[in-house]
Amino acid sequence: MGALNFGILDALDILIAAFLLYQIYRLLRGTSAIRILLGMVAIYLLYSLVQLLEMRLLSEILGSFMGAGLIILIIVFQQEIR
């Protein structure tokens, strides 16, 4: 079995992922439409940055949010859509 290659970028990736998930939790805890929209914009911007820096863990996590983004928007803003 080979040794694990755990570098500084991997540690930074994990710390950013933990911080991001905590901030998303805080954002959704007191939900209002503008805060959720700003959160989704922030997720998109972070996703773009993570793709640029080639961070695998955050890329997978944020990619999942991006994949479900349209459905999430419809659910969150269903009152405004009516």
mmCIF file with all atom_site columns, C-alpha atoms in Angstrom, residues 9-40:
data_model
loop_
_atom_site.group_PDB
_atom_site.id
_atom_site.type_symbol
_atom_site.label_atom_id
_atom_site.label_alt_id
_atom_site.label_comp_id
_atom_site.label_asym_id
_atom_site.label_entity_id
_atom_site.label_seq_id
_atom_site.pdbx_PDB_ins_code
_atom_site.Cartn_x
_atom_site.Cartn_y
_atom_site.Cartn_z
_atom_site.occupancy
_atom_site.B_iso_or_equiv
_atom_site.pdbx_formal_charge
_atom_site.auth_seq_id
_atom_site.auth_comp_id
_atom_site.auth_asym_id
_atom_site.auth_atom_id
_atom_site.pdbx_PDB_model_num
ATOM 1  C CA . LEU A 1 9  ? -3.122  22.389 -0.624 1.00 0.00 ? 9  LEU A CA 1
ATOM 2  C CA . ASP A 1 10 ? -4.980  19.321 0.623  1.00 0.00 ? 10 ASP A CA 1
ATOM 3  C CA . ALA A 1 11 ? -5.129  20.732 4.158  1.00 0.00 ? 11 ALA A CA 1
ATOM 4  C CA . LEU A 1 12 ? -6.245  24.089 2.786  1.00 0.00 ? 12 LEU A CA 1
ATOM 5  C CA . ASP A 1 13 ? -8.882  22.328 0.684  1.00 0.00 ? 13 ASP A CA 1
ATOM 6  C CA . ILE A 1 14 ? -10.327 20.577 3.749  1.00 0.00 ? 14 ILE A CA 1
ATOM 7  C CA . LEU A 1 15 ? -10.301 23.742 5.867  1.00 0.00 ? 15 LEU A CA 1
ATOM 8  C CA . ILE A 1 16 ? -12.030 25.767 3.166  1.00 0.00 ? 16 ILE A CA 1
ATOM 9  C CA . ALA A 1 17 ? -14.618 23.011 2.647  1.00 0.00 ? 17 ALA A CA 1
ATOM 10 C CA . ALA A 1 18 ? -15.393 22.912 6.384  1.00 0.00 ? 18 ALA A CA 1
ATOM 11 C CA . PHE A 1 19 ? -15.642 26.705 6.580  1.00 0.00 ? 19 PHE A CA 1
ATOM 12 C CA . LEU A 1 20 ? -17.819 26.845 3.470  1.00 0.00 ? 20 LEU A CA 1
ATOM 13 C CA . LEU A 1 21 ? -20.230 24.208 4.738  1.00 0.00 ? 21 LEU A CA 1
ATOM 14 C CA . TYR A 1 22 ? -20.496 26.007 8.084  1.00 0.00 ? 22 TYR A CA 1
ATOM 15 C CA . GLN A 1 23 ? -21.194 29.322 6.364  1.00 0.00 ? 23 GLN A CA 1
ATOM 16 C CA . ILE A 1 24 ? -23.866 27.721 4.177  1.00 0.00 ? 24 ILE A CA 1
ATOM 17 C CA . TYR A 1 25 ? -25.481 26.326 7.321  1.00 0.00 ? 25 TYR A CA 1
ATOM 18 C CA . ARG A 1 26 ? -25.434 29.774 8.944  1.00 0.00 ? 26 ARG A CA 1
ATOM 19 C CA . LEU A 1 27 ? -26.855 31.348 5.796  1.00 0.00 ? 27 LEU A CA 1
ATOM 20 C CA . LEU A 1 28 ? -29.754 28.902 5.561  1.00 0.00 ? 28 LEU A CA 1
ATOM 21 C CA . ARG A 1 29 ? -30.523 28.936 9.286  1.00 0.00 ? 29 ARG A CA 1
ATOM 22 C CA . GLY A 1 30 ? -32.243 32.344 9.101  1.00 0.00 ? 30 GLY A CA 1
ATOM 23 C CA . THR A 1 31 ? -33.530 32.057 5.554  1.00 0.00 ? 31 THR A CA 1
ATOM 24 C CA . SER A 1 32 ? -34.594 35.020 3.525  1.00 0.00 ? 32 SER A CA 1
ATOM 25 C CA . ALA A 1 33 ? -34.635 35.166 -0.248 1.00 0.00 ? 33 ALA A CA 1
ATOM 26 C CA . ILE A 1 34 ? -31.865 37.722 -0.731 1.00 0.00 ? 34 ILE A CA 1
ATOM 27 C CA . ARG A 1 35 ? -29.473 35.928 1.598  1.00 0.00 ? 35 ARG A CA 1
ATOM 28 C CA . ILE A 1 36 ? -30.004 32.645 -0.231 1.00 0.00 ? 36 ILE A CA 1
ATOM 29 C CA . LEU A 1 37 ? -29.476 34.291 -3.596 1.00 0.00 ? 37 LEU A CA 1
ATOM 30 C CA . LEU A 1 38 ? -26.258 35.903 -2.379 1.00 0.00 ? 38 LEU A CA 1
ATOM 31 C CA . GLY A 1 39 ? -25.161 32.543 -1.016 1.00 0.00 ? 39 GLY A CA 1
ATOM 32 C CA . MET A 1 40 ? -25.724 30.859 -4.356 1.00 0.00 ? 40 MET A CA 1
#
